[in-house]
Every structure is written in C-alpha cells, then in structure tokens.
Coordinates of C-alpha atoms in Angstrom, one line a residue:
M1 CA 162.6 -23.3 164.3
N2 CA 160.8 -21.7 167.0
Y3 CA 157.1 -21.0 166.8
K4 CA 157.7 -17.5 168.1
D5 CA 159.3 -16.8 164.6
Y6 CA 155.8 -17.5 162.9
E7 CA 154.5 -14.4 160.9
R8 CA 150.6 -14.8 160.3
K9 CA 149.5 -13.7 157.0
K10 CA 145.9 -14.8 156.6
A11 CA 143.4 -16.2 159.4
G12 CA 140.3 -18.2 159.6
N13 CA 138.6 -19.8 162.6
Y14 CA 141.3 -21.4 164.8
L15 CA 143.8 -21.6 161.9
S16 CA 146.1 -19.4 159.8
V17 CA 148.7 -19.5 157.2
G18 CA 151.8 -17.6 157.2
I19 CA 155.6 -17.9 157.1
F20 CA 158.7 -19.0 159.0
G21 CA 161.5 -17.1 156.9
K22 CA 160.9 -18.6 153.5
Q23 CA 159.0 -21.6 154.5
F24 CA 155.0 -21.3 154.1
A25 CA 153.2 -22.7 157.1
F26 CA 149.8 -23.8 158.3
E27 CA 148.9 -23.1 161.9
I28 CA 146.1 -24.8 163.7
L29 CA 145.1 -24.1 167.3
T30 CA 144.9 -27.5 169.4
G31 CA 144.0 -28.7 172.9
F32 CA 142.6 -27.1 175.8
C33 CA 144.7 -23.9 175.8
D34 CA 144.5 -23.5 171.9
T35 CA 148.3 -24.1 171.6
P36 CA 149.4 -23.7 168.0
E37 CA 150.9 -26.3 165.8
Y38 CA 152.6 -25.6 162.5
Y39 CA 152.6 -27.6 159.3
P40 CA 154.5 -27.0 155.9
I41 CA 152.3 -26.0 152.9
S42 CA 153.2 -25.1 149.4
K43 CA 153.1 -21.5 147.9
E44 CA 149.9 -22.8 146.0
E45 CA 148.1 -23.9 149.4
Y46 CA 149.2 -20.7 150.8
D47 CA 147.8 -18.5 147.8
S48 CA 144.5 -20.5 147.8
F49 CA 144.0 -20.5 151.5
D50 CA 140.8 -18.5 151.3
E51 CA 139.2 -21.1 149.3
W52 CA 140.1 -24.1 151.3
K53 CA 140.2 -22.6 154.8
E54 CA 136.6 -23.8 155.4
D55 CA 137.0 -27.1 153.6
V56 CA 137.6 -29.7 156.5
S57 CA 138.6 -32.5 154.0
K58 CA 141.8 -30.6 153.4
M59 CA 142.9 -30.6 157.3
P60 CA 143.8 -34.2 157.6
E61 CA 146.0 -34.3 154.4
I62 CA 148.0 -31.2 156.0
K63 CA 148.0 -32.6 159.5
N64 CA 149.6 -35.8 158.3
R65 CA 152.7 -33.9 157.2
K66 CA 155.7 -33.7 159.6
I67 CA 155.3 -30.9 162.0
L68 CA 157.5 -27.9 161.7
C69 CA 157.2 -26.9 165.2
S70 CA 154.6 -26.5 168.2
G71 CA 153.7 -24.2 171.0
Y72 CA 154.0 -27.3 173.2
R73 CA 157.6 -27.6 172.6
V74 CA 160.3 -26.5 170.3
L75 CA 161.2 -29.3 168.0

C-alpha cells in the first residue's frame, strides 16, 4: 500500500478520512513537515467522522492500531 493511493473523502483540522481501494482509513498529519500517517478504521467510524473529528479521546484509540502506511516511508 502506498500513501499516494489514498483518496481523501472528508477532512478536518490536520486529519481526514478516506479510502485505499476498499479499506477505510484515517489520515493524520504528523511531524515538522505535516507528513501523513494512515490508520485503518471501520465503515461506522468513517460514516460518523463528522461527529468524532473534534473528539480528541478517539484519536489515541485509532493511533494504537497498526499503521497502514506513512508518508515517511512505504510499509
């Protein structure tokens, strides 16, 4: 999976949700250069993004998942 294949569908401040093919993903910009990291999310999390995008308590739960890919390097 390559970060260039990500299709952003909904955006917030320094984060978004979108898809890699059929895999729903959460994108967050990290580091000095705002390099993206992508984490898997469910269809329900994707659909409810507008409700939780401002809820910082949701972010650690998602960021503890195995990363799909990163702009730093292709995993």
